[in-house]
PDB file of C-alpha atoms in Angstrom:
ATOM      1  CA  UNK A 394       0.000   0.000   0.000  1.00 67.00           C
ATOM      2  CA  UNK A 395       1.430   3.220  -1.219  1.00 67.00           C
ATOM      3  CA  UNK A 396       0.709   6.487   1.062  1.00 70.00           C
ATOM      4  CA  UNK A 397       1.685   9.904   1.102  1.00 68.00           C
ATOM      5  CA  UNK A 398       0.780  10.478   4.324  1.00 68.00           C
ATOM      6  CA  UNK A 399      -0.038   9.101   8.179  1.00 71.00           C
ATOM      7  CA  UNK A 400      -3.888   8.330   7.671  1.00 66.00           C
ATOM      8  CA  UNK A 401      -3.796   7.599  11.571  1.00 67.00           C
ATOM      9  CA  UNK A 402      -2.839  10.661  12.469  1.00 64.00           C
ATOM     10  CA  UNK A 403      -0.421   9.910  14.520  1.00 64.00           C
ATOM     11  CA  UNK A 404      -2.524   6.809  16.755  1.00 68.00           C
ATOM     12  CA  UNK A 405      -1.506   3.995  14.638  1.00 73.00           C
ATOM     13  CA  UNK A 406      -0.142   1.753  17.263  1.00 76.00           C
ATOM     14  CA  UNK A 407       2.949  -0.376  16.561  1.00 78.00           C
ATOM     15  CA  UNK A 408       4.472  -3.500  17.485  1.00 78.00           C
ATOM     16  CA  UNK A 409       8.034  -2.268  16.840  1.00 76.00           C
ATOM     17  CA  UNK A 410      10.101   0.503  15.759  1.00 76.00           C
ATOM     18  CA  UNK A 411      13.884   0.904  14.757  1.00 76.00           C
ATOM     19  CA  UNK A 412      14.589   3.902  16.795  1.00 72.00           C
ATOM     20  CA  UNK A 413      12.337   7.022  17.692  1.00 76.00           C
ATOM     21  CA  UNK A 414       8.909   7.243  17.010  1.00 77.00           C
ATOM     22  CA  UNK A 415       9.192  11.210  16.226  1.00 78.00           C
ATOM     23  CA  UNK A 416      11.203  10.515  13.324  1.00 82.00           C
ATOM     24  CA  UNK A 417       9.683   7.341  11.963  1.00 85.00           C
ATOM     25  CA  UNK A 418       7.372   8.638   9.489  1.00 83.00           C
ATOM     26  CA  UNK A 419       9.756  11.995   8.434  1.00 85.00           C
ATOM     27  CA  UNK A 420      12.376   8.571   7.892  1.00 87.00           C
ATOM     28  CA  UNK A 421       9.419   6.906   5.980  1.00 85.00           C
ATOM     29  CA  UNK A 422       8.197   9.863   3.769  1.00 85.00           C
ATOM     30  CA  UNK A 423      11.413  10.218   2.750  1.00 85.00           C
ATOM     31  CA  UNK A 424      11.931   7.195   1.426  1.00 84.00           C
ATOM     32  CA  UNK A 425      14.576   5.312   3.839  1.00 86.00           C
ATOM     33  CA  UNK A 426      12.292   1.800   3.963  1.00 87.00           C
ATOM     34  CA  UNK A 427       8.888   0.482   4.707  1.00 89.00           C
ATOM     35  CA  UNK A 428       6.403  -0.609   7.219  1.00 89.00           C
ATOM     36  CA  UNK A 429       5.131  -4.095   7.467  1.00 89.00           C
ATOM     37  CA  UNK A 430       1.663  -5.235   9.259  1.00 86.00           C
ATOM     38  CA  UNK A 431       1.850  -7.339  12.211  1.00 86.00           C
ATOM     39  CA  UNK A 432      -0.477 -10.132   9.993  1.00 85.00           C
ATOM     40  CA  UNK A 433       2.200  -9.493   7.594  1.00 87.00           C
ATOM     41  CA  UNK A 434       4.932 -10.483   9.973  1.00 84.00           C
ATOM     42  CA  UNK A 435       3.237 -13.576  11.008  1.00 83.00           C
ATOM     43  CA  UNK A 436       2.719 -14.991   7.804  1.00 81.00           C
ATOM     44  CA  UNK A 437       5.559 -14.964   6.340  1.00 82.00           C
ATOM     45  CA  UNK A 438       7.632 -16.154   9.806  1.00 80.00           C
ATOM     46  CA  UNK A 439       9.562 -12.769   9.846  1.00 82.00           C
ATOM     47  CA  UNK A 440      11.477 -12.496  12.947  1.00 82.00           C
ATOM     48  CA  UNK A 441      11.324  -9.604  15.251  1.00 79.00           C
ATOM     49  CA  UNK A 442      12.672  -7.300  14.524  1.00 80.00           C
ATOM     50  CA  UNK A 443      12.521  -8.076  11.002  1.00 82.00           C
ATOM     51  CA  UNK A 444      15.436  -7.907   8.695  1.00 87.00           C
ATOM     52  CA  UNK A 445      14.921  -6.048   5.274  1.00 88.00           C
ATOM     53  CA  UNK A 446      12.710  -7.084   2.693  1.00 88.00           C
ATOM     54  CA  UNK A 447      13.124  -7.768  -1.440  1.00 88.00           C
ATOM     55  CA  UNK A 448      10.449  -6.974  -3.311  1.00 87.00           C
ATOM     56  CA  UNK A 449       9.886  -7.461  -7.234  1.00 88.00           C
ATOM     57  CA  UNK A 450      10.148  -4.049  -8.808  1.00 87.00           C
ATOM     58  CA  UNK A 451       9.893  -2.921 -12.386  1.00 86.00           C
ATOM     59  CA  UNK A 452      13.104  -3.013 -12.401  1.00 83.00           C
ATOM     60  CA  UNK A 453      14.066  -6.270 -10.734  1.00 88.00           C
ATOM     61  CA  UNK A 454      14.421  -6.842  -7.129  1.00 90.00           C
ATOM     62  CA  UNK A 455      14.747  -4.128  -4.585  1.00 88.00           C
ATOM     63  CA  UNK A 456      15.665  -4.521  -0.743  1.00 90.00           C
ATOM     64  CA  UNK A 457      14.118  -2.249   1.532  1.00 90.00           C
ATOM     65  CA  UNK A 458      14.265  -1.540   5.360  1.00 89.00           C
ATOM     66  CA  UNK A 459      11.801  -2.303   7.459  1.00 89.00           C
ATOM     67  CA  UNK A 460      11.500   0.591  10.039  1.00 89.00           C
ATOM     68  CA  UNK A 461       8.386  -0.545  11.983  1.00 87.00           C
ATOM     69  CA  UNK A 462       5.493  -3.518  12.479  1.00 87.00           C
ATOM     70  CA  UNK A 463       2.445  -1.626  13.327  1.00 84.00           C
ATOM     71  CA  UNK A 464      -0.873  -3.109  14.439  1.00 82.00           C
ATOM     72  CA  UNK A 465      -3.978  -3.610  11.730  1.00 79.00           C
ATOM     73  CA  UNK A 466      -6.813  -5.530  11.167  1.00 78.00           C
ATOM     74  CA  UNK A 467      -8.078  -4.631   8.080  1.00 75.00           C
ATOM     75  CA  UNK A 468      -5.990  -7.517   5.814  1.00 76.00           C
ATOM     76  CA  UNK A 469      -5.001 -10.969   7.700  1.00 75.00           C
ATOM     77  CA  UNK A 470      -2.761 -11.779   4.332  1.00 81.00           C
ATOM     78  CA  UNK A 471      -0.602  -8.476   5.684  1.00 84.00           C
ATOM     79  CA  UNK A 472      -0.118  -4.922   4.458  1.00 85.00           C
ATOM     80  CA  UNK A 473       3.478  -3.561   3.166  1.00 87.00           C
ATOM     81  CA  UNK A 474       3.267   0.556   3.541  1.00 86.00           C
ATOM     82  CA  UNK A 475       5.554   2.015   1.036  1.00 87.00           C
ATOM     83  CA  UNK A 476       6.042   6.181   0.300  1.00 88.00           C
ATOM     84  CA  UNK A 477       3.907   6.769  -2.676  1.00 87.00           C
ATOM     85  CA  UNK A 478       7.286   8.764  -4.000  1.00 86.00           C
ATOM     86  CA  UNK A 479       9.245   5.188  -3.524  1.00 86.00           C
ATOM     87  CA  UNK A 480       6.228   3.380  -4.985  1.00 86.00           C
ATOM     88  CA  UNK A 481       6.060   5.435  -8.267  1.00 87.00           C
ATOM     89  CA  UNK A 482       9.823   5.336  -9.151  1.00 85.00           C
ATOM     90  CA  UNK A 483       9.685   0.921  -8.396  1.00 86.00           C
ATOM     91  CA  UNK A 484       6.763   0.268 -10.266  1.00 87.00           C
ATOM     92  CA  UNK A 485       5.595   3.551 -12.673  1.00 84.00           C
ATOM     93  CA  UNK A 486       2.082   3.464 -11.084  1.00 82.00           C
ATOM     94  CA  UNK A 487       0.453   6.714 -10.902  1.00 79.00           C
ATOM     95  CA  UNK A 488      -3.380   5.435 -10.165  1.00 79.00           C
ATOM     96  CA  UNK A 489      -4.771   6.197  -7.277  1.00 77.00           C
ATOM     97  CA  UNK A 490      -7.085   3.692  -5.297  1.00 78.00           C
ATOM     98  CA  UNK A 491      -7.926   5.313  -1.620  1.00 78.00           C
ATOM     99  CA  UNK A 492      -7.695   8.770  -0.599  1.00 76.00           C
ATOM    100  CA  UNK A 493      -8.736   9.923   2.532  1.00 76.00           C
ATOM    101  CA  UNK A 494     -10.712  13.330   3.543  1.00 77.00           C
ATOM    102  CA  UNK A 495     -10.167  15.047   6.977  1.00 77.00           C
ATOM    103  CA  UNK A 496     -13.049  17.487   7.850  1.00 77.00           C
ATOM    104  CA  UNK A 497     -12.660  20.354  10.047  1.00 76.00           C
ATOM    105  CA  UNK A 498     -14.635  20.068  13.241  1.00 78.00           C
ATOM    106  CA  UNK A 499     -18.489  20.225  12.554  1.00 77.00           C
ATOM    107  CA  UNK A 500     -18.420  19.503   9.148  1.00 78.00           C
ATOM    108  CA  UNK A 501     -21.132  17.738   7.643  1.00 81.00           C
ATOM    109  CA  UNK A 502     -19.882  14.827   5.985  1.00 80.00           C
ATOM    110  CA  UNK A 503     -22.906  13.798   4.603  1.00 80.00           C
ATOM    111  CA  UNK A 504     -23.686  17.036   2.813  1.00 84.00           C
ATOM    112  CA  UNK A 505     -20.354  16.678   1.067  1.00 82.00           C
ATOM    113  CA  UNK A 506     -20.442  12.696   0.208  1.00 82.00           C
ATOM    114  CA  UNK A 507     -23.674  13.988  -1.217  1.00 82.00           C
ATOM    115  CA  UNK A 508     -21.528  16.951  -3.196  1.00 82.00           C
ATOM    116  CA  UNK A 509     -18.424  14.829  -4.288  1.00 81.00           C
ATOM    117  CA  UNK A 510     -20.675  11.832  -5.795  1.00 81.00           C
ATOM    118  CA  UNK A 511     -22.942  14.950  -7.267  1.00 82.00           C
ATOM    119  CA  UNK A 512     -19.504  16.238  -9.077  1.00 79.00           C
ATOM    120  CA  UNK A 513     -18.216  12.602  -9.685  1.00 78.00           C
ATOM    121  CA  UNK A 514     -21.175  11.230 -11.502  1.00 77.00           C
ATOM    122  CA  UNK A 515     -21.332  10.154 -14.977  1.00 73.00           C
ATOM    123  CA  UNK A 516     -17.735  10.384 -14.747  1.00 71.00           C
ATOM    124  CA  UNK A 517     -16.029   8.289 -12.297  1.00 70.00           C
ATOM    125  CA  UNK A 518     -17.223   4.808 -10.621  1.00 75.00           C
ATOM    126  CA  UNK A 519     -16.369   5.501  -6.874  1.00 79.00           C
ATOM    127  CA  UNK A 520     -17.122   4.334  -3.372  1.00 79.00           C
ATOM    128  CA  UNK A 521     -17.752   7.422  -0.604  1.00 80.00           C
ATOM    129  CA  UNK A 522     -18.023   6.534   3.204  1.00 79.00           C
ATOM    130  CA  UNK A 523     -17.696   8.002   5.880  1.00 80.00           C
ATOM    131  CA  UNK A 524     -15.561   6.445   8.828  1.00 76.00           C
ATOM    132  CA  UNK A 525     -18.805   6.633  11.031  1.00 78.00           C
ATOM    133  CA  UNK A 526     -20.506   4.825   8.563  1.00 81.00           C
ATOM    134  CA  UNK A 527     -17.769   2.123   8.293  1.00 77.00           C
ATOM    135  CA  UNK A 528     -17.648   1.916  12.031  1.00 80.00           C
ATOM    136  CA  UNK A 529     -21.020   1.123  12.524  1.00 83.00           C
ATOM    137  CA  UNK A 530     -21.257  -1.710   9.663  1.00 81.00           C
ATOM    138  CA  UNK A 531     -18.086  -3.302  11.104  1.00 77.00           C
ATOM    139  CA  UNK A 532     -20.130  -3.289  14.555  1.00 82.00           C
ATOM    140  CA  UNK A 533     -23.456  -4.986  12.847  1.00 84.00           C
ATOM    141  CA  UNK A 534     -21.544  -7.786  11.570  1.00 79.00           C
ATOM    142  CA  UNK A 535     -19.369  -7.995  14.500  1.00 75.00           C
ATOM    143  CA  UNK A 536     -22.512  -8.108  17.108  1.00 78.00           C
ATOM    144  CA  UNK A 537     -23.721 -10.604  14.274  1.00 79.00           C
ATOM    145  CA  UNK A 538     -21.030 -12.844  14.152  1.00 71.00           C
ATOM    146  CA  UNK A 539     -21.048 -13.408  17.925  1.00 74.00           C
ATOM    147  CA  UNK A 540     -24.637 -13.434  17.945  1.00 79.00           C
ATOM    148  CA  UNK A 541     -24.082 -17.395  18.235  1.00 80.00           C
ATOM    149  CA  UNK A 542     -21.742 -17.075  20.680  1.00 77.00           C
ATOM    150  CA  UNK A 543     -24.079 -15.450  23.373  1.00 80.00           C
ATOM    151  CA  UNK A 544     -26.337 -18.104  22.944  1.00 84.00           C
ATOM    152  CA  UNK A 545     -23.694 -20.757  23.738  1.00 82.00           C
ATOM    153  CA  UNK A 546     -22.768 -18.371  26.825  1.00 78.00           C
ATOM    154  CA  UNK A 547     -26.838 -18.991  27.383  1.00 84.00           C
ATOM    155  CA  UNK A 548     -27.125 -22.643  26.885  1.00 87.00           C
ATOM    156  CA  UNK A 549     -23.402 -23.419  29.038  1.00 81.00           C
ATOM    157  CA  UNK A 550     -24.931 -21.111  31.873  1.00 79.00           C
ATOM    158  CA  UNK A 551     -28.543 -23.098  31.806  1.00 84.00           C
ATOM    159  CA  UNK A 552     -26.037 -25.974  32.173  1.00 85.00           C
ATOM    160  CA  UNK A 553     -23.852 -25.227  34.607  1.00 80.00           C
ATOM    161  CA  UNK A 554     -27.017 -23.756  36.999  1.00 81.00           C
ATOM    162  CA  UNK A 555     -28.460 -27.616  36.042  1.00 85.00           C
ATOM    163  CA  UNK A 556     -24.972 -29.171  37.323  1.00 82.00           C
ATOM    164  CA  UNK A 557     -25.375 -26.736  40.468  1.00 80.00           C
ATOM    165  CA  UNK A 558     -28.665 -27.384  41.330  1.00 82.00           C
ATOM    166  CA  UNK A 559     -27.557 -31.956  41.044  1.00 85.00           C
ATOM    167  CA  UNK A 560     -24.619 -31.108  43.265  1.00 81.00           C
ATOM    168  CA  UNK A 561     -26.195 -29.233  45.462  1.00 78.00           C
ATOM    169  CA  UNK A 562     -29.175 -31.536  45.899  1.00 79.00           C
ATOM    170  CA  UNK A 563     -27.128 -34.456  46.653  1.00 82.00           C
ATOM    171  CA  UNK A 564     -24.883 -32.759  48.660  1.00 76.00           C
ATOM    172  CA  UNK A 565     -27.584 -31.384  51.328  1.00 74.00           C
ATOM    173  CA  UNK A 566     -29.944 -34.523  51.074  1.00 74.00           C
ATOM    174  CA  UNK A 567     -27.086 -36.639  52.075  1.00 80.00           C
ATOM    175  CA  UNK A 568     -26.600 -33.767  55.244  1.00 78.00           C
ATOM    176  CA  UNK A 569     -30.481 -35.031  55.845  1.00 79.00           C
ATOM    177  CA  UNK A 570     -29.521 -36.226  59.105  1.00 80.00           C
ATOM    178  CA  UNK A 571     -27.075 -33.974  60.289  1.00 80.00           C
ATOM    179  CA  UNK A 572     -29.448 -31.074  59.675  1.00 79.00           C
ATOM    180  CA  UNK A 573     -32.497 -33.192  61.292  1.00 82.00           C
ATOM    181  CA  UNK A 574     -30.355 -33.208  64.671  1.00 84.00           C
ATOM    182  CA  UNK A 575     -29.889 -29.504  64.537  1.00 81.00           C
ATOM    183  CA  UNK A 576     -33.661 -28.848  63.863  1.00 81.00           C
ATOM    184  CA  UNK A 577     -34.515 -31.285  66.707  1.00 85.00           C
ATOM    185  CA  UNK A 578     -32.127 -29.233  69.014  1.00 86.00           C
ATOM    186  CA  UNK A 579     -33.846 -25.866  68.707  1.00 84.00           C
ATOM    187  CA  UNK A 580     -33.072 -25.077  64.509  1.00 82.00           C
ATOM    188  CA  UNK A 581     -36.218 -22.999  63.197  1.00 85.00           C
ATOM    189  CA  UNK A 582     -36.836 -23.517  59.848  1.00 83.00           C
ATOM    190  CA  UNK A 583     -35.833 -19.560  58.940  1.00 87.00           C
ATOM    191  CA  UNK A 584     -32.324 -20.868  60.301  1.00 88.00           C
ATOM    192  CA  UNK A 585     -32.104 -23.585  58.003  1.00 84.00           C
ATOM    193  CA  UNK A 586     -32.751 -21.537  55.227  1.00 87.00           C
ATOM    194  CA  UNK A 587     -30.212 -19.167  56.689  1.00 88.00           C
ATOM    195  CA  UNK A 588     -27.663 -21.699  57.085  1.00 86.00           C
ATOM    196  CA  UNK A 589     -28.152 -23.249  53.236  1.00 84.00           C
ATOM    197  CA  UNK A 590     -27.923 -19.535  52.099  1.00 88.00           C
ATOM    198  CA  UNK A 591     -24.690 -19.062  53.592  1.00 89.00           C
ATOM    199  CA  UNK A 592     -23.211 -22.321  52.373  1.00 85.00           C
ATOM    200  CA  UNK A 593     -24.525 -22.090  48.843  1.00 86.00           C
ATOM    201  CA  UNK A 594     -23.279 -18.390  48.794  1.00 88.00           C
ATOM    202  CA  UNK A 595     -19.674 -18.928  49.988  1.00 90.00           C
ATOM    203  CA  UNK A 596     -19.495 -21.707  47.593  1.00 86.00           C
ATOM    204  CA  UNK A 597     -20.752 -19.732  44.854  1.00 86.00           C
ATOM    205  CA  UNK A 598     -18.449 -16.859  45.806  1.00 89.00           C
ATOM    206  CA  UNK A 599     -15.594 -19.322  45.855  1.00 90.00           C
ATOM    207  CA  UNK A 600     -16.341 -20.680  42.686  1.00 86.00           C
ATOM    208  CA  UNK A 601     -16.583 -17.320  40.702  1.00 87.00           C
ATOM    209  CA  UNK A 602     -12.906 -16.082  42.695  1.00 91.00           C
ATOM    210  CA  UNK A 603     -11.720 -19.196  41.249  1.00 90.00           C
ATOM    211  CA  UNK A 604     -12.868 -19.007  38.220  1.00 86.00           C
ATOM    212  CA  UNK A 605     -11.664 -15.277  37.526  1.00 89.00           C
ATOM    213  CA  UNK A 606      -8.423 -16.295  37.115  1.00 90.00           C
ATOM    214  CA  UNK A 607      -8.798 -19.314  35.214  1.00 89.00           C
ATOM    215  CA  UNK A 608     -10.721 -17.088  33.017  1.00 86.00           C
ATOM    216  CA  UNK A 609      -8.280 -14.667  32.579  1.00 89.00           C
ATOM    217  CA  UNK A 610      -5.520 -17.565  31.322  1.00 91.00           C
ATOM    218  CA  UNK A 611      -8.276 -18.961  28.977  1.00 88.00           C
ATOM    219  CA  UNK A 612      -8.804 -15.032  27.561  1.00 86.00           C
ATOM    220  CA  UNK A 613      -4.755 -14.734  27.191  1.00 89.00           C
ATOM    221  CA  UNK A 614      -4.272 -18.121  25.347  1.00 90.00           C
ATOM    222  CA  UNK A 615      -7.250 -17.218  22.925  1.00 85.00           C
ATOM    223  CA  UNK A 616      -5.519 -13.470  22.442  1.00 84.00           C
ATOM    224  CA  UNK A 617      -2.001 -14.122  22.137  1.00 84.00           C
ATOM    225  CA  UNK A 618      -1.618 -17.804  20.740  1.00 85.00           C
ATOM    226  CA  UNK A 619      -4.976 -18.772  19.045  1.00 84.00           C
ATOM    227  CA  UNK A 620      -6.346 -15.389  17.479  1.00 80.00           C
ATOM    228  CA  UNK A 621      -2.375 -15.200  16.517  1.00 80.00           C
ATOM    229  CA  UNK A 622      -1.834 -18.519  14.992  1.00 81.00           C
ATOM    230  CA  UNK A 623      -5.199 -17.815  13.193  1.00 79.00           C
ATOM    231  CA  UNK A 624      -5.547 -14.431  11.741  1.00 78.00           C
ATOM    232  CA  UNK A 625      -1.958 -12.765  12.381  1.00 78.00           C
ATOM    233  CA  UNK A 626      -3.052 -10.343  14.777  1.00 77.00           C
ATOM    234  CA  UNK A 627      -2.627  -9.558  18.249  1.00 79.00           C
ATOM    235  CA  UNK A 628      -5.629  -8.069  20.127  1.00 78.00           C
ATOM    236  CA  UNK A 629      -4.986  -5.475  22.877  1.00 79.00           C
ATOM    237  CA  UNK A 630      -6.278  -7.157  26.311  1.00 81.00           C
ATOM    238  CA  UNK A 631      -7.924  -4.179  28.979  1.00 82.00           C
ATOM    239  CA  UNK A 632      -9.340  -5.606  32.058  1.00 84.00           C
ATOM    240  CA  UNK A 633     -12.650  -4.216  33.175  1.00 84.00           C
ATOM    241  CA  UNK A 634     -13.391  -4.693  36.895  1.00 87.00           C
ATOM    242  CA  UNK A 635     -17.207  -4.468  36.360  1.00 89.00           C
ATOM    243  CA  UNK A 636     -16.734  -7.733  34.404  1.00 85.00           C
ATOM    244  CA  UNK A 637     -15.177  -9.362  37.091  1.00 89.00           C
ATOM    245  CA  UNK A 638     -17.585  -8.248  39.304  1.00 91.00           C
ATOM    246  CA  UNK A 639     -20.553  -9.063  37.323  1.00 88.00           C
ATOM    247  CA  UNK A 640     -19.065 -12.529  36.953  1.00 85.00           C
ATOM    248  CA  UNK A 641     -18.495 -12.897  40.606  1.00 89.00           C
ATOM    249  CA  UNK A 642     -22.018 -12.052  40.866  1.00 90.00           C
ATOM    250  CA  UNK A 643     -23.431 -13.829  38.560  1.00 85.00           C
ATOM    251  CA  UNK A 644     -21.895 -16.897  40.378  1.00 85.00           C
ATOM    252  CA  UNK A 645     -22.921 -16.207  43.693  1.00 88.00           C
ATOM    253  CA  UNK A 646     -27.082 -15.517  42.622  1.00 88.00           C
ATOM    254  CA  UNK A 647     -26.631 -18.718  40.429  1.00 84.00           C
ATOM    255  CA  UNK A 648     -25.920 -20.580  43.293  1.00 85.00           C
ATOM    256  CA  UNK A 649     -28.235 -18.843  45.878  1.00 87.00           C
ATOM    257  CA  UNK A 650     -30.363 -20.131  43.239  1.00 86.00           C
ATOM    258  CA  UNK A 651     -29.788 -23.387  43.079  1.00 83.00           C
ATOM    259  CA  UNK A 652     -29.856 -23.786  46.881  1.00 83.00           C
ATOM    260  CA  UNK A 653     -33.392 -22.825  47.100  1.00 85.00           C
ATOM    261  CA  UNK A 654     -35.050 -25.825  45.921  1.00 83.00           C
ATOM    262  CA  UNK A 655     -32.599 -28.195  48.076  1.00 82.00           C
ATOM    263  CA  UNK A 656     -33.001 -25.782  51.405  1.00 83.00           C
ATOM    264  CA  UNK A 657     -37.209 -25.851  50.419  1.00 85.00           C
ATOM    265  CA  UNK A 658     -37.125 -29.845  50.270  1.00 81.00           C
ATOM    266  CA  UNK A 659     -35.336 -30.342  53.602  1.00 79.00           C
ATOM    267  CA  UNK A 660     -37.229 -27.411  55.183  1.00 80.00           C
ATOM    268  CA  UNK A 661     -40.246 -29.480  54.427  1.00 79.00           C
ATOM    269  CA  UNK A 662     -38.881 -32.615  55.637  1.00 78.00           C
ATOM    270  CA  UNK A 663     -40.636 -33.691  59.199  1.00 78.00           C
ATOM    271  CA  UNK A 664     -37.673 -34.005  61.862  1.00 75.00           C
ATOM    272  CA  UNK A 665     -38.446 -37.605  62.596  1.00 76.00           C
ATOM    273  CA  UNK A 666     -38.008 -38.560  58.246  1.00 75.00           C
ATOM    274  CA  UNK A 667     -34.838 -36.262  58.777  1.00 70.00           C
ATOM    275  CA  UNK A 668     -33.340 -38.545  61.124  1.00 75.00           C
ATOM    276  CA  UNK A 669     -33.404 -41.663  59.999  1.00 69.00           C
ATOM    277  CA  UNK A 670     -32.131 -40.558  56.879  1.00 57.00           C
ATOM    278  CA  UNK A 671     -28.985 -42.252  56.575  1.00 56.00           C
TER     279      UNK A 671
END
């Protein structure tokens, strides 16, 4: 991809540099080497940092430096960013395929898409968006690819509250007796309730704290070695606390949940039945 310019505006975010970030892209406009992708890297097994490239040229192979692997996701094949100066004297190409428009603050963008395709028509076959636009068709397909994914996130949670609800069943039925002996010696049946809520709560509670981390491990295999391996790209991992929390949560209702029907059936369960359970 030949530019003539930093479309990012200076928030491109890179993987590596060779040397200082102020003078990479005076460096790259004027012609001193290239930029390579991070899918591009991966690919084609470049080590870090990578050495210089050959390319097929015009006029026969050319080797160029690479002065920087910056982050994209628009291409998992990989992106090569060349100076449009370098890329005209290599290969004689003059078109032009992209160009990008940067409005001044309130502009209307869609009054002058609506302009440029006016003046354009009849004359050349082009494509006008607008980045907000583009943003929000990447985010319809992206909600839509994962639709299928929240409804596995449904269908495991159904499951695991199922599992739950089994373990904890069998796990206070066979405390039938135990619990009978308390409610002989004074227990109320509020306290029983208050003593399964406590258990199934703590349990829950540890069961979410464990699983935060083991969540967190799953999250950086997927981001560093999987999503790598398979598209080229490294994602940028942020922690949120109100997702732990929420997950924490989630864990501890879930299994104040699934205590309830267990703590109803022994609640209901005549002190004499409770005792010779066995």
């Amino acid at each position: 991809m030949a530019v003539s310019g930093d479309i990012s505006d200076g928030k491109r975010p890179y993987r590596w540099i060779d040397g200082n970030k102020d003078t990479l892209w005076p460096r790259f406009l004027a012609g001193k080497g290239v930029m390579l992708s991070e899918p591009m890297v991966s690919r084609q097994h470049l080590q870090m940092p990578p050495r210089p490239i050959t390319l097929m040229t015009d006029s026969g192979p050319q080797t160029f430096p690479v002065l920087a692997v910056f982050s994209d996701y628009t291409s998992d094949q990989g992106v090569i960013l060349m100076d449009r100066a370098s890329y005209r004297a290599h290969w004689q190409d003059d078109d032009v395929t992209t160009m990008f428009l940067f409005l001044a603050s309130g502009a209307n963008s869609g009054a002058l898409i609506d302009q440029l395709q006016a003046a354009f028509a009849g004359r050349e076959d082009i494509v006008i968006q607008s980045t907000h636009s583009v943003r929000e068709a990447s985010m319809f397909i992206f909600d839509r690819s994962f639709t299928i994914t929240i409804a596995l996130q449904l269908v495991a949670t159904v499951v695991a509250f199922i599992g739950v609800l089994s373990a904890l069943m069998s796990l206070e039925l066979d405390r039938a007796h135990e619990l009978g002996v308390f409610r002989a010696i004074g227990m109320t049946t509020r306290q029983l309730w208050k003593l399964m809520f406590i258990e199934t709560g703590l349990m829950g509670g540890m069961a979410g704290l464990m699983a935060l981390p083991t969540g967190c491990i799953l999250a950086w295999i997927l981001v560093r070695i999987i999503n790598v391996r398979s598209f080229g790209w490294t994602l940028q991992m942020h922690f949120e606390s109100a997702h732990f929390l929420r997950a924490l949560l989630v864990a501890v209702v879930a299994a104040l949940a699934a205590g309830m029907y267990p703590a109803w059936r022994l609640g209901r369960m005549t002190i004499r039945t409770a005792i010779r359970e066995e």
